[in-house]
């Protein structure tokens, strides 16, 4: 019976030994002989009893120490590689702030965490709760990959606390929270009306024209737009207003003169507002002058006078057109147009004819359809004409010499020719003489004297050191004489230091 426990023990130890052999490297059996003596005493009692009963037991007993030795090394094997440290969450996201907001949503942006770790970053969870509570709820079902998120479907007027958490295999990072609760309300930008340049002055249109004026504006949230005309509410039967988020349109299908006035547009956001005014002027053709009459008739001339029209067409009168008609033919001819005064003299009428006159008024739209006609007629009488030629006295053109341009002092350099100029007039033609230091120059070849149509010149050719002095020009005729003088200075040429040496 003692032989039975040995196989059980062997069988019990062979399985782990086989497993360890599969796991252990091939060199593991080499240390078995050294380790075998240590486990042998532990298994000696059953092994020694086996020879007493039969020969087979010792054989199996001999194998037992070898198998025990093979099973022992796992306790002495080198330690397995240290497992990697467990995954850790990232650090908190950075720099979160509100990018934009309106009445139902808030847009936030942030920066990724400073420390991400080996496991990387899976995404972000955005959580909100109402101010005054700690009931945080995630608003994104799936992890947000980007660093920007629009929190939608919020209630206008709520105050929300917002935070962002980074998520990876290690779990949730510390949250980054906005320092203050966010009011769900569109950011208020002050309203501003952008009145187009052509509307900053008076806008003029003709009666019957279609008016379609677009005035852009800015402001957040959508400004409330209102219009007035001359300080009173608009007549919606005449004027239509259509406003969008960016502009307002003033529309009149068929303009009338009553539509003229000062229109004021007001845009308002909360307690802020901005206003702009435009002046609309609807004009039409003017009426004729109120009256016209013949004030006087003499010779071939007629003097007319008229008064301004009662209806100027809602704009200034720019002029008048005057026409005449001979009673014989009845044809009208224009004698004046774009005339600005209220009276005029019509000349060059034909002797013996009888004339009527009419006057049209003009404004920006054109000439009036009707005219004011004179009730009287102007008859140009035939009169005898005795021509007496006027007596003209012949003009005496004789004149004593007179210099119209005098001489000017000059300075020149030795060897450089110079010229003196003056001008003289007189009738009969004066005789001109040039003098140097009160001495007549005469026909000296060094000097060239020219006098053409009263322009007198004296050219001094290559003056020397002694050609300086006072030069005079004298003009003389039968009625008198005149003299002008100047001073001429002749300088030495400048010599450079190198030339001196």
GROMACS .gro file of C-alpha atoms in nm:
model
  501
    1UNK     CA    1   0.000   0.000   0.000
    2UNK     CA    2   0.280   0.255   0.053
    3UNK     CA    3   0.349   0.245  -0.319
    4UNK     CA    4   0.010   0.399  -0.409
    5UNK     CA    5   0.066   0.749  -0.267
    6UNK     CA    6   0.375   0.794  -0.478
    7UNK     CA    7   0.197   0.777  -0.812
    8UNK     CA    8  -0.076   1.007  -0.682
    9UNK     CA    9   0.190   1.253  -0.579
   10UNK     CA   10   0.368   1.212  -0.909
   11UNK     CA   11   0.049   1.253  -1.099
   12UNK     CA   12  -0.034   1.555  -0.896
   13UNK     CA   13   0.300   1.714  -0.967
   14UNK     CA   14   0.343   1.613  -1.328
   15UNK     CA   15   0.063   1.833  -1.454
   16UNK     CA   16   0.204   2.154  -1.309
   17UNK     CA   17   0.548   2.043  -1.419
   18UNK     CA   18   0.430   2.002  -1.775
   19UNK     CA   19   0.260   2.338  -1.763
   20UNK     CA   20   0.569   2.500  -1.624
   21UNK     CA   21   0.783   2.330  -1.890
   22UNK     CA   22   0.558   2.472  -2.156
   23UNK     CA   23   0.588   2.813  -2.002
   24UNK     CA   24   0.950   2.797  -1.887
   25UNK     CA   25   1.238   2.837  -2.135
   26UNK     CA   26   1.449   2.537  -2.242
   27UNK     CA   27   1.748   2.611  -2.012
   28UNK     CA   28   1.526   2.563  -1.704
   29UNK     CA   29   1.598   2.186  -1.657
   30UNK     CA   30   1.977   2.250  -1.629
   31UNK     CA   31   1.968   2.371  -1.267
   32UNK     CA   32   1.756   2.069  -1.165
   33UNK     CA   33   2.051   1.851  -1.043
   34UNK     CA   34   2.165   2.129  -0.809
   35UNK     CA   35   1.819   2.189  -0.671
   36UNK     CA   36   1.727   1.813  -0.647
   37UNK     CA   37   1.895   1.744  -0.310
   38UNK     CA   38   1.684   2.015  -0.140
   39UNK     CA   39   1.339   1.875  -0.222
   40UNK     CA   40   1.452   1.511  -0.179
   41UNK     CA   41   1.433   1.508   0.204
   42UNK     CA   42   1.080   1.636   0.188
   43UNK     CA   43   0.979   1.337  -0.026
   44UNK     CA   44   1.220   1.081   0.139
   45UNK     CA   45   0.974   0.906   0.369
   46UNK     CA   46   0.759   0.756   0.102
   47UNK     CA   47   1.054   0.693  -0.129
   48UNK     CA   48   1.256   0.493   0.131
   49UNK     CA   49   0.962   0.271   0.227
   50UNK     CA   50   0.918   0.158  -0.130
   51UNK     CA   51   1.237  -0.067  -0.150
   52UNK     CA   52   1.128  -0.261   0.150
   53UNK     CA   53   0.832  -0.404  -0.028
   54UNK     CA   54   0.950  -0.439  -0.389
   55UNK     CA   55   1.198  -0.348  -0.654
   56UNK     CA   56   0.973  -0.134  -0.867
   57UNK     CA   57   0.916   0.122  -0.596
   58UNK     CA   58   1.276   0.238  -0.581
   59UNK     CA   59   1.272   0.287  -0.960
   60UNK     CA   60   0.972   0.501  -0.934
   61UNK     CA   61   1.127   0.664  -0.630
   62UNK     CA   62   1.430   0.757  -0.835
   63UNK     CA   63   1.217   0.927  -1.090
   64UNK     CA   64   1.030   1.114  -0.824
   65UNK     CA   65   1.321   1.331  -0.714
   66UNK     CA   66   1.386   1.426  -1.079
   67UNK     CA   67   1.026   1.525  -1.129
   68UNK     CA   68   1.023   1.714  -0.802
   69UNK     CA   69   1.336   1.887  -0.912
   70UNK     CA   70   1.168   1.980  -1.238
   71UNK     CA   71   0.869   2.118  -1.045
   72UNK     CA   72   1.081   2.321  -0.804
   73UNK     CA   73   1.244   2.572  -1.045
   74UNK     CA   74   0.926   2.779  -1.101
   75UNK     CA   75   0.960   2.909  -0.747
   76UNK     CA   76   1.313   3.021  -0.829
   77UNK     CA   77   1.245   3.148  -1.190
   78UNK     CA   78   1.309   3.519  -1.272
   79UNK     CA   79   1.018   3.749  -1.202
   80UNK     CA   80   0.777   3.814  -1.490
   81UNK     CA   81   0.788   4.165  -1.658
   82UNK     CA   82   0.628   4.438  -1.450
   83UNK     CA   83   0.278   4.505  -1.585
   84UNK     CA   84   0.223   4.859  -1.725
   85UNK     CA   85   0.084   5.113  -1.480
   86UNK     CA   86  -0.291   5.154  -1.490
   87UNK     CA   87  -0.432   5.425  -1.729
   88UNK     CA   88  -0.468   5.770  -1.577
   89UNK     CA   89  -0.714   6.047  -1.669
   90UNK     CA   90  -0.591   6.356  -1.853
   91UNK     CA   91  -0.545   6.689  -1.688
   92UNK     CA   92  -0.832   6.937  -1.698
   93UNK     CA   93  -0.910   7.117  -2.029
   94UNK     CA   94  -0.784   7.474  -2.054
   95UNK     CA   95  -0.902   7.823  -2.148
   96UNK     CA   96  -1.276   7.775  -2.175
   97UNK     CA   97  -1.489   8.078  -2.258
   98UNK     CA   98  -1.813   8.173  -2.431
   99UNK     CA   99  -1.770   8.243  -2.803
  100UNK     CA  100  -2.127   8.343  -2.881
  101UNK     CA  101  -2.479   8.317  -2.749
  102UNK     CA  102  -2.834   8.395  -2.849
  103UNK     CA  103  -3.182   8.343  -2.709
  104UNK     CA  104  -3.169   7.961  -2.722
  105UNK     CA  105  -2.806   7.850  -2.745
  106UNK     CA  106  -2.459   7.913  -2.607
  107UNK     CA  107  -2.140   7.844  -2.801
  108UNK     CA  108  -1.829   7.761  -2.596
  109UNK     CA  109  -1.472   7.686  -2.696
  110UNK     CA  110  -1.175   7.554  -2.499
  111UNK     CA  111  -0.822   7.419  -2.539
  112UNK     CA  112  -0.712   7.058  -2.496
  113UNK     CA  113  -0.557   6.946  -2.165
  114UNK     CA  114  -0.193   7.016  -2.103
  115UNK     CA  115  -0.127   6.652  -2.005
  116UNK     CA  116  -0.298   6.383  -2.212
  117UNK     CA  117  -0.109   6.063  -2.115
  118UNK     CA  118  -0.019   5.744  -2.304
  119UNK     CA  119  -0.375   5.629  -2.356
  120UNK     CA  120  -0.460   5.946  -2.552
  121UNK     CA  121  -0.781   6.146  -2.542
  122UNK     CA  122  -1.118   6.000  -2.639
  123UNK     CA  123  -1.322   6.322  -2.630
  124UNK     CA  124  -1.506   6.566  -2.409
  125UNK     CA  125  -1.825   6.570  -2.212
  126UNK     CA  126  -2.007   6.902  -2.176
  127UNK     CA  127  -2.222   6.939  -1.866
  128UNK     CA  128  -2.458   7.215  -1.755
  129UNK     CA  129  -2.673   7.297  -1.459
  130UNK     CA  130  -2.886   7.593  -1.362
  131UNK     CA  131  -2.728   7.857  -1.147
  132UNK     CA  132  -2.787   7.786  -0.777
  133UNK     CA  133  -2.803   7.409  -0.820
  134UNK     CA  134  -2.552   7.128  -0.857
  135UNK     CA  135  -2.764   6.908  -1.083
  136UNK     CA  136  -2.506   6.865  -1.356
  137UNK     CA  137  -2.628   6.699  -1.674
  138UNK     CA  138  -2.438   6.607  -1.988
  139UNK     CA  139  -2.570   6.776  -2.302
  140UNK     CA  140  -2.381   6.563  -2.557
  141UNK     CA  141  -2.472   6.197  -2.600
  142UNK     CA  142  -2.149   6.101  -2.779
  143UNK     CA  143  -1.808   6.230  -2.682
  144UNK     CA  144  -1.726   6.565  -2.842
  145UNK     CA  145  -1.407   6.543  -3.050
  146UNK     CA  146  -1.349   6.912  -3.127
  147UNK     CA  147  -1.285   7.192  -2.878
  148UNK     CA  148  -1.602   7.381  -2.971
  149UNK     CA  149  -1.961   7.301  -2.889
  150UNK     CA  150  -2.300   7.467  -2.932
  151UNK     CA  151  -2.534   7.404  -2.638
  152UNK     CA  152  -2.876   7.422  -2.803
  153UNK     CA  153  -3.242   7.421  -2.701
  154UNK     CA  154  -3.201   7.626  -2.387
  155UNK     CA  155  -3.463   7.847  -2.226
  156UNK     CA  156  -3.425   8.219  -2.277
  157UNK     CA  157  -3.340   8.395  -1.954
  158UNK     CA  158  -3.189   8.092  -1.775
  159UNK     CA  159  -2.852   8.126  -1.607
  160UNK     CA  160  -2.636   7.821  -1.673
  161UNK     CA  161  -2.317   7.696  -1.518
  162UNK     CA  162  -2.110   7.513  -1.779
  163UNK     CA  163  -1.815   7.279  -1.746
  164UNK     CA  164  -1.615   7.049  -1.972
  165UNK     CA  165  -1.457   6.716  -1.877
  166UNK     CA  166  -1.194   6.532  -2.084
  167UNK     CA  167  -1.245   6.154  -2.109
  168UNK     CA  168  -0.995   5.875  -2.192
  169UNK     CA  169  -0.934   5.511  -2.092
  170UNK     CA  170  -0.835   5.625  -1.745
  171UNK     CA  171  -1.169   5.793  -1.686
  172UNK     CA  172  -1.281   6.155  -1.644
  173UNK     CA  173  -1.041   6.443  -1.598
  174UNK     CA  174  -1.097   6.723  -1.351
  175UNK     CA  175  -1.355   6.962  -1.503
  176UNK     CA  176  -1.291   7.314  -1.626
  177UNK     CA  177  -1.581   7.542  -1.534
  178UNK     CA  178  -1.677   7.887  -1.652
  179UNK     CA  179  -1.608   8.135  -1.373
  180UNK     CA  180  -1.957   8.282  -1.394
  181UNK     CA  181  -2.299   8.158  -1.493
  182UNK     CA  182  -2.404   8.242  -1.849
  183UNK     CA  183  -2.732   8.420  -1.915
  184UNK     CA  184  -2.908   8.258  -2.213
  185UNK     CA  185  -2.979   8.575  -2.405
  186UNK     CA  186  -2.846   8.710  -2.731
  187UNK     CA  187  -2.549   8.941  -2.689
  188UNK     CA  188  -2.672   9.299  -2.726
  189UNK     CA  189  -2.478   9.497  -2.984
  190UNK     CA  190  -2.571   9.863  -2.999
  191UNK     CA  191  -2.792   9.932  -3.300
  192UNK     CA  192  -2.654  10.145  -3.582
  193UNK     CA  193  -2.835  10.273  -3.890
  194UNK     CA  194  -2.614  10.271  -4.203
  195UNK     CA  195  -2.783  10.543  -4.406
  196UNK     CA  196  -2.661  10.525  -4.769
  197UNK     CA  197  -2.469  10.826  -4.895
  198UNK     CA  198  -2.728  10.923  -5.159
  199UNK     CA  199  -2.997  10.949  -4.889
  200UNK     CA  200  -2.797  11.185  -4.668
  201UNK     CA  201  -2.916  11.468  -4.890
  202UNK     CA  202  -3.263  11.544  -5.014
  203UNK     CA  203  -3.402  11.257  -5.222
  204UNK     CA  204  -3.604  11.394  -5.514
  205UNK     CA  205  -3.854  11.190  -5.720
  206UNK     CA  206  -4.125  11.278  -5.968
  207UNK     CA  207  -4.495  11.238  -5.905
  208UNK     CA  208  -4.597  10.886  -6.009
  209UNK     CA  209  -4.250  10.734  -5.954
  210UNK     CA  210  -4.208  10.415  -5.752
  211UNK     CA  211  -4.004  10.469  -5.437
  212UNK     CA  212  -3.801  10.175  -5.308
  213UNK     CA  213  -3.536  10.272  -5.053
  214UNK     CA  214  -3.331  10.017  -4.858
  215UNK     CA  215  -3.164  10.132  -4.535
  216UNK     CA  216  -2.929   9.874  -4.375
  217UNK     CA  217  -2.864   9.858  -4.002
  218UNK     CA  218  -2.680   9.647  -3.746
  219UNK     CA  219  -2.759   9.534  -3.393
  220UNK     CA  220  -2.799   9.226  -3.178
  221UNK     CA  221  -3.046   9.077  -3.107
  222UNK     CA  222  -3.274   9.172  -3.394
  223UNK     CA  223  -3.352   9.542  -3.345
  224UNK     CA  224  -3.706   9.672  -3.331
  225UNK     CA  225  -3.758   9.906  -3.627
  226UNK     CA  226  -4.004  10.195  -3.629
  227UNK     CA  227  -4.075  10.476  -3.877
  228UNK     CA  228  -4.231  10.821  -3.851
  229UNK     CA  229  -4.306  11.096  -4.100
  230UNK     CA  230  -4.271  11.453  -3.979
  231UNK     CA  231  -4.287  11.317  -3.625
  232UNK     CA  232  -4.617  11.132  -3.683
  233UNK     CA  233  -4.686  10.761  -3.749
  234UNK     CA  234  -4.679  10.654  -4.113
  235UNK     CA  235  -4.993  10.615  -4.321
  236UNK     CA  236  -4.970  10.244  -4.399
  237UNK     CA  237  -5.215  10.290  -4.689
  238UNK     CA  238  -4.959  10.504  -4.867
  239UNK     CA  239  -4.622  10.381  -4.738
  240UNK     CA  240  -4.517  10.019  -4.686
  241UNK     CA  241  -4.234   9.921  -4.453
  242UNK     CA  242  -4.065   9.580  -4.473
  243UNK     CA  243  -3.789   9.503  -4.223
  244UNK     CA  244  -3.548   9.211  -4.197
  245UNK     CA  245  -3.268   9.139  -3.953
  246UNK     CA  246  -3.028   9.356  -4.155
  247UNK     CA  247  -3.227   9.627  -4.333
  248UNK     CA  248  -3.555   9.808  -4.363
  249UNK     CA  249  -3.727   9.895  -4.693
  250UNK     CA  250  -3.947  10.201  -4.745
  251UNK     CA  251  -4.176  10.134  -5.041
  252UNK     CA  252  -4.428  10.363  -5.215
  253UNK     CA  253  -4.595  10.214  -5.518
  254UNK     CA  254  -4.704  10.543  -5.679
  255UNK     CA  255  -4.564  10.857  -5.522
  256UNK     CA  256  -4.765  11.174  -5.471
  257UNK     CA  257  -4.670  11.521  -5.357
  258UNK     CA  258  -4.823  11.451  -5.017
  259UNK     CA  259  -4.561  11.181  -4.965
  260UNK     CA  260  -4.296  11.452  -4.933
  261UNK     CA  261  -4.157  11.506  -4.587
  262UNK     CA  262  -3.893  11.403  -4.336
  263UNK     CA  263  -3.895  11.030  -4.264
  264UNK     CA  264  -3.720  10.912  -3.949
  265UNK     CA  265  -3.611  10.552  -3.892
  266UNK     CA  266  -3.543  10.428  -3.538
  267UNK     CA  267  -3.380  10.095  -3.450
  268UNK     CA  268  -3.385   9.984  -3.087
  269UNK     CA  269  -3.218   9.702  -2.893
  270UNK     CA  270  -3.303   9.689  -2.523
  271UNK     CA  271  -3.226  10.038  -2.393
  272UNK     CA  272  -3.013  10.139  -2.691
  273UNK     CA  273  -3.142  10.305  -3.004
  274UNK     CA  274  -3.020  10.482  -3.314
  275UNK     CA  275  -3.204  10.712  -3.552
  276UNK     CA  276  -3.156  10.837  -3.906
  277UNK     CA  277  -3.358  11.085  -4.110
  278UNK     CA  278  -3.412  11.116  -4.482
  279UNK     CA  279  -3.593  11.393  -4.667
  280UNK     CA  280  -3.819  11.282  -4.949
  281UNK     CA  281  -3.933  11.539  -5.202
  282UNK     CA  282  -4.189  11.449  -5.468
  283UNK     CA  283  -4.191  11.709  -5.747
  284UNK     CA  284  -4.387  11.777  -6.066
  285UNK     CA  285  -4.416  12.040  -6.341
  286UNK     CA  286  -4.485  12.392  -6.214
  287UNK     CA  287  -4.784  12.606  -6.300
  288UNK     CA  288  -4.757  12.912  -6.528
  289UNK     CA  289  -4.662  13.256  -6.396
  290UNK     CA  290  -4.949  13.421  -6.210
  291UNK     CA  291  -4.957  13.718  -6.450
  292UNK     CA  292  -4.761  13.887  -6.729
  293UNK     CA  293  -4.797  14.238  -6.873
  294UNK     CA  294  -4.634  14.480  -7.119
  295UNK     CA  295  -4.474  14.749  -6.907
  296UNK     CA  296  -4.348  14.975  -7.189
  297UNK     CA  297  -4.296  14.996  -7.564
  298UNK     CA  298  -4.039  15.216  -7.744
  299UNK     CA  299  -3.875  15.196  -8.079
  300UNK     CA  300  -3.815  14.830  -8.158
  301UNK     CA  301  -3.832  14.722  -7.791
  302UNK     CA  302  -4.093  14.599  -7.547
  303UNK     CA  303  -4.052  14.569  -7.169
  304UNK     CA  304  -4.227  14.274  -7.004
  305UNK     CA  305  -4.300  14.203  -6.637
  306UNK     CA  306  -4.447  13.888  -6.475
  307UNK     CA  307  -4.499  13.729  -6.135
  308UNK     CA  308  -4.397  13.392  -5.992
  309UNK     CA  309  -4.632  13.095  -6.041
  310UNK     CA  310  -4.876  13.001  -5.768
  311UNK     CA  311  -4.770  12.634  -5.794
  312UNK     CA  312  -4.398  12.575  -5.816
  313UNK     CA  313  -4.432  12.194  -5.844
  314UNK     CA  314  -4.298  12.144  -5.490
  315UNK     CA  315  -3.950  12.259  -5.590
  316UNK     CA  316  -3.768  12.579  -5.674
  317UNK     CA  317  -3.834  12.763  -6.000
  318UNK     CA  318  -3.517  12.744  -6.209
  319UNK     CA  319  -3.609  12.989  -6.486
  320UNK     CA  320  -3.857  13.119  -6.740
  321UNK     CA  321  -3.905  13.088  -7.115
  322UNK     CA  322  -4.035  13.394  -7.306
  323UNK     CA  323  -4.198  13.366  -7.648
  324UNK     CA  324  -4.338  13.618  -7.898
  325UNK     CA  325  -4.597  13.588  -8.176
  326UNK     CA  326  -4.675  13.824  -8.466
  327UNK     CA  327  -5.043  13.896  -8.491
  328UNK     CA  328  -5.034  13.837  -8.867
  329UNK     CA  329  -4.901  13.478  -8.853
  330UNK     CA  330  -4.982  13.374  -8.496
  331UNK     CA  331  -4.668  13.158  -8.479
  332UNK     CA  332  -4.481  13.153  -8.147
  333UNK     CA  333  -4.104  13.192  -8.137
  334UNK     CA  334  -3.879  13.160  -7.832
  335UNK     CA  335  -3.681  13.475  -7.760
  336UNK     CA  336  -3.549  13.382  -7.412
  337UNK     CA  337  -3.511  13.055  -7.221
  338UNK     CA  338  -3.378  12.964  -6.878
  339UNK     CA  339  -3.420  13.330  -6.789
  340UNK     CA  340  -3.406  13.399  -6.415
  341UNK     CA  341  -3.551  13.748  -6.369
  342UNK     CA  342  -3.915  13.856  -6.349
  343UNK     CA  343  -3.875  14.122  -6.617
  344UNK     CA  344  -3.716  14.132  -6.958
  345UNK     CA  345  -3.668  14.360  -7.260
  346UNK     CA  346  -3.756  14.211  -7.597
  347UNK     CA  347  -3.561  14.383  -7.875
  348UNK     CA  348  -3.519  14.368  -8.253
  349UNK     CA  349  -3.891  14.370  -8.322
  350UNK     CA  350  -4.010  14.447  -8.674
  351UNK     CA  351  -4.146  14.790  -8.743
  352UNK     CA  352  -4.519  14.797  -8.821
  353UNK     CA  353  -4.596  14.455  -8.664
  354UNK     CA  354  -4.815  14.388  -8.362
  355UNK     CA  355  -4.691  14.134  -8.103
  356UNK     CA  356  -4.825  13.927  -7.817
  357UNK     CA  357  -4.604  13.759  -7.556
  358UNK     CA  358  -4.629  13.459  -7.326
  359UNK     CA  359  -4.409  13.324  -7.044
  360UNK     CA  360  -4.356  12.963  -6.925
  361UNK     CA  361  -4.206  12.873  -6.585
  362UNK     CA  362  -3.943  12.599  -6.537
  363UNK     CA  363  -3.825  12.373  -6.252
  364UNK     CA  364  -3.634  12.046  -6.219
  365UNK     CA  365  -3.908  11.854  -6.396
  366UNK     CA  366  -3.921  12.083  -6.698
  367UNK     CA  367  -4.133  12.361  -6.840
  368UNK     CA  368  -4.490  12.427  -6.733
  369UNK     CA  369  -4.760  12.290  -6.959
  370UNK     CA  370  -4.943  12.624  -6.978
  371UNK     CA  371  -4.816  12.980  -7.013
  372UNK     CA  372  -4.924  13.324  -6.901
  373UNK     CA  373  -5.016  13.539  -7.202
  374UNK     CA  374  -5.024  13.920  -7.216
  375UNK     CA  375  -5.368  14.072  -7.251
  376UNK     CA  376  -5.229  14.380  -7.427
  377UNK     CA  377  -5.058  14.390  -7.763
  378UNK     CA  378  -4.741  14.577  -7.853
  379UNK     CA  379  -4.747  14.763  -8.185
  380UNK     CA  380  -4.415  14.876  -8.328
  381UNK     CA  381  -4.481  15.208  -8.500
  382UNK     CA  382  -4.313  15.325  -8.815
  383UNK     CA  383  -4.101  15.631  -8.756
  384UNK     CA  384  -3.871  15.831  -8.977
  385UNK     CA  385  -3.503  15.777  -8.923
  386UNK     CA  386  -3.244  16.050  -8.987
  387UNK     CA  387  -2.895  15.913  -8.957
  388UNK     CA  388  -2.636  16.154  -8.836
  389UNK     CA  389  -2.291  16.009  -8.825
  390UNK     CA  390  -2.110  16.100  -8.506
  391UNK     CA  391  -1.814  16.333  -8.510
  392UNK     CA  392  -1.500  16.153  -8.410
  393UNK     CA  393  -1.179  16.332  -8.322
  394UNK     CA  394  -0.865  16.161  -8.420
  395UNK     CA  395  -0.671  16.042  -8.122
  396UNK     CA  396  -0.332  16.202  -8.067
  397UNK     CA  397  -0.087  15.919  -8.013
  398UNK     CA  398   0.222  16.139  -7.970
  399UNK     CA  399   0.398  16.073  -7.644
  400UNK     CA  400   0.726  16.159  -7.480
  401UNK     CA  401   0.963  15.863  -7.422
  402UNK     CA  402   0.878  15.657  -7.120
  403UNK     CA  403   1.053  15.343  -6.993
  404UNK     CA  404   0.800  15.074  -6.915
  405UNK     CA  405   1.071  14.839  -6.785
  406UNK     CA  406   1.380  14.980  -6.619
  407UNK     CA  407   1.728  14.834  -6.595
  408UNK     CA  408   1.821  14.605  -6.307
  409UNK     CA  409   2.157  14.582  -6.134
  410UNK     CA  410   2.353  14.277  -6.245
  411UNK     CA  411   2.669  14.090  -6.153
  412UNK     CA  412   2.879  13.880  -6.387
  413UNK     CA  413   3.212  13.701  -6.398
  414UNK     CA  414   3.518  13.797  -6.598
  415UNK     CA  415   3.500  13.636  -6.941
  416UNK     CA  416   3.124  13.556  -6.929
  417UNK     CA  417   2.907  13.768  -7.159
  418UNK     CA  418   2.605  13.939  -7.007
  419UNK     CA  419   2.307  14.137  -7.133
  420UNK     CA  420   2.116  14.441  -7.001
  421UNK     CA  421   1.747  14.477  -7.093
  422UNK     CA  422   1.482  14.751  -7.073
  423UNK     CA  423   1.172  14.862  -7.267
  424UNK     CA  424   1.060  15.207  -7.378
  425UNK     CA  425   0.766  15.360  -7.558
  426UNK     CA  426   0.707  15.693  -7.724
  427UNK     CA  427   0.566  15.858  -8.036
  428UNK     CA  428   0.739  15.944  -8.255
  429UNK     CA  429   0.984  15.660  -8.212
  430UNK     CA  430   1.255  15.774  -7.970
  431UNK     CA  431   1.627  15.752  -8.038
  432UNK     CA  432   1.804  15.521  -7.795
  433UNK     CA  433   2.162  15.565  -7.670
  434UNK     CA  434   2.360  15.350  -7.428
  435UNK     CA  435   2.614  15.505  -7.192
  436UNK     CA  436   2.876  15.378  -6.955
  437UNK     CA  437   2.961  15.601  -6.662
  438UNK     CA  438   2.783  15.887  -6.845
  439UNK     CA  439   2.992  15.828  -7.159
  440UNK     CA  440   2.818  15.732  -7.482
  441UNK     CA  441   2.928  15.386  -7.586
  442UNK     CA  442   2.881  15.446  -7.958
  443UNK     CA  443   3.002  15.179  -8.203
  444UNK     CA  444   3.241  15.000  -7.968
  445UNK     CA  445   3.262  14.639  -8.100
  446UNK     CA  446   3.281  14.508  -7.745
  447UNK     CA  447   2.917  14.607  -7.706
  448UNK     CA  448   2.618  14.496  -7.913
  449UNK     CA  449   2.315  14.729  -7.908
  450UNK     CA  450   1.969  14.616  -8.029
  451UNK     CA  451   1.631  14.796  -8.008
  452UNK     CA  452   1.329  14.622  -8.164
  453UNK     CA  453   0.970  14.740  -8.104
  454UNK     CA  454   1.065  14.921  -7.789
  455UNK     CA  455   1.273  14.635  -7.639
  456UNK     CA  456   1.628  14.762  -7.588
  457UNK     CA  457   1.923  14.537  -7.506
  458UNK     CA  458   2.296  14.589  -7.452
  459UNK     CA  459   2.519  14.281  -7.473
  460UNK     CA  460   2.865  14.310  -7.314
  461UNK     CA  461   3.089  14.051  -7.473
  462UNK     CA  462   3.335  13.875  -7.240
  463UNK     CA  463   3.365  14.160  -6.990
  464UNK     CA  464   3.700  14.229  -6.828
  465UNK     CA  465   3.797  14.375  -6.494
  466UNK     CA  466   3.738  14.731  -6.617
  467UNK     CA  467   3.398  14.677  -6.776
  468UNK     CA  468   3.207  14.722  -6.453
  469UNK     CA  469   3.032  15.047  -6.371
  470UNK     CA  470   2.706  15.233  -6.415
  471UNK     CA  471   2.529  15.173  -6.747
  472UNK     CA  472   2.248  15.399  -6.867
  473UNK     CA  473   1.995  15.389  -7.147
  474UNK     CA  474   1.861  15.718  -7.275
  475UNK     CA  475   1.557  15.756  -7.505
  476UNK     CA  476   1.486  16.090  -7.673
  477UNK     CA  477   1.232  16.232  -7.921
  478UNK     CA  478   1.082  16.571  -7.999
  479UNK     CA  479   0.858  16.564  -7.692
  480UNK     CA  480   1.128  16.484  -7.435
  481UNK     CA  481   1.367  16.222  -7.310
  482UNK     CA  482   1.397  15.960  -7.037
  483UNK     CA  483   1.689  15.772  -6.883
  484UNK     CA  484   1.724  15.455  -6.676
  485UNK     CA  485   2.045  15.323  -6.515
  486UNK     CA  486   2.184  15.016  -6.346
  487UNK     CA  487   2.506  14.900  -6.192
  488UNK     CA  488   2.713  14.617  -6.341
  489UNK     CA  489   2.962  14.435  -6.119
  490UNK     CA  490   3.231  14.217  -6.278
  491UNK     CA  491   3.373  13.954  -6.041
  492UNK     CA  492   3.688  13.749  -6.057
  493UNK     CA  493   3.634  13.374  -6.119
  494UNK     CA  494   3.665  13.149  -5.816
  495UNK     CA  495   3.990  12.947  -5.818
  496UNK     CA  496   4.007  12.615  -5.634
  497UNK     CA  497   4.280  12.556  -5.375
  498UNK     CA  498   4.437  12.286  -5.592
  499UNK     CA  499   4.469  12.530  -5.880
  500UNK     CA  500   4.640  12.787  -5.654
  501UNK     CA  501   4.910  12.536  -5.563
   0.00000   0.00000   0.00000
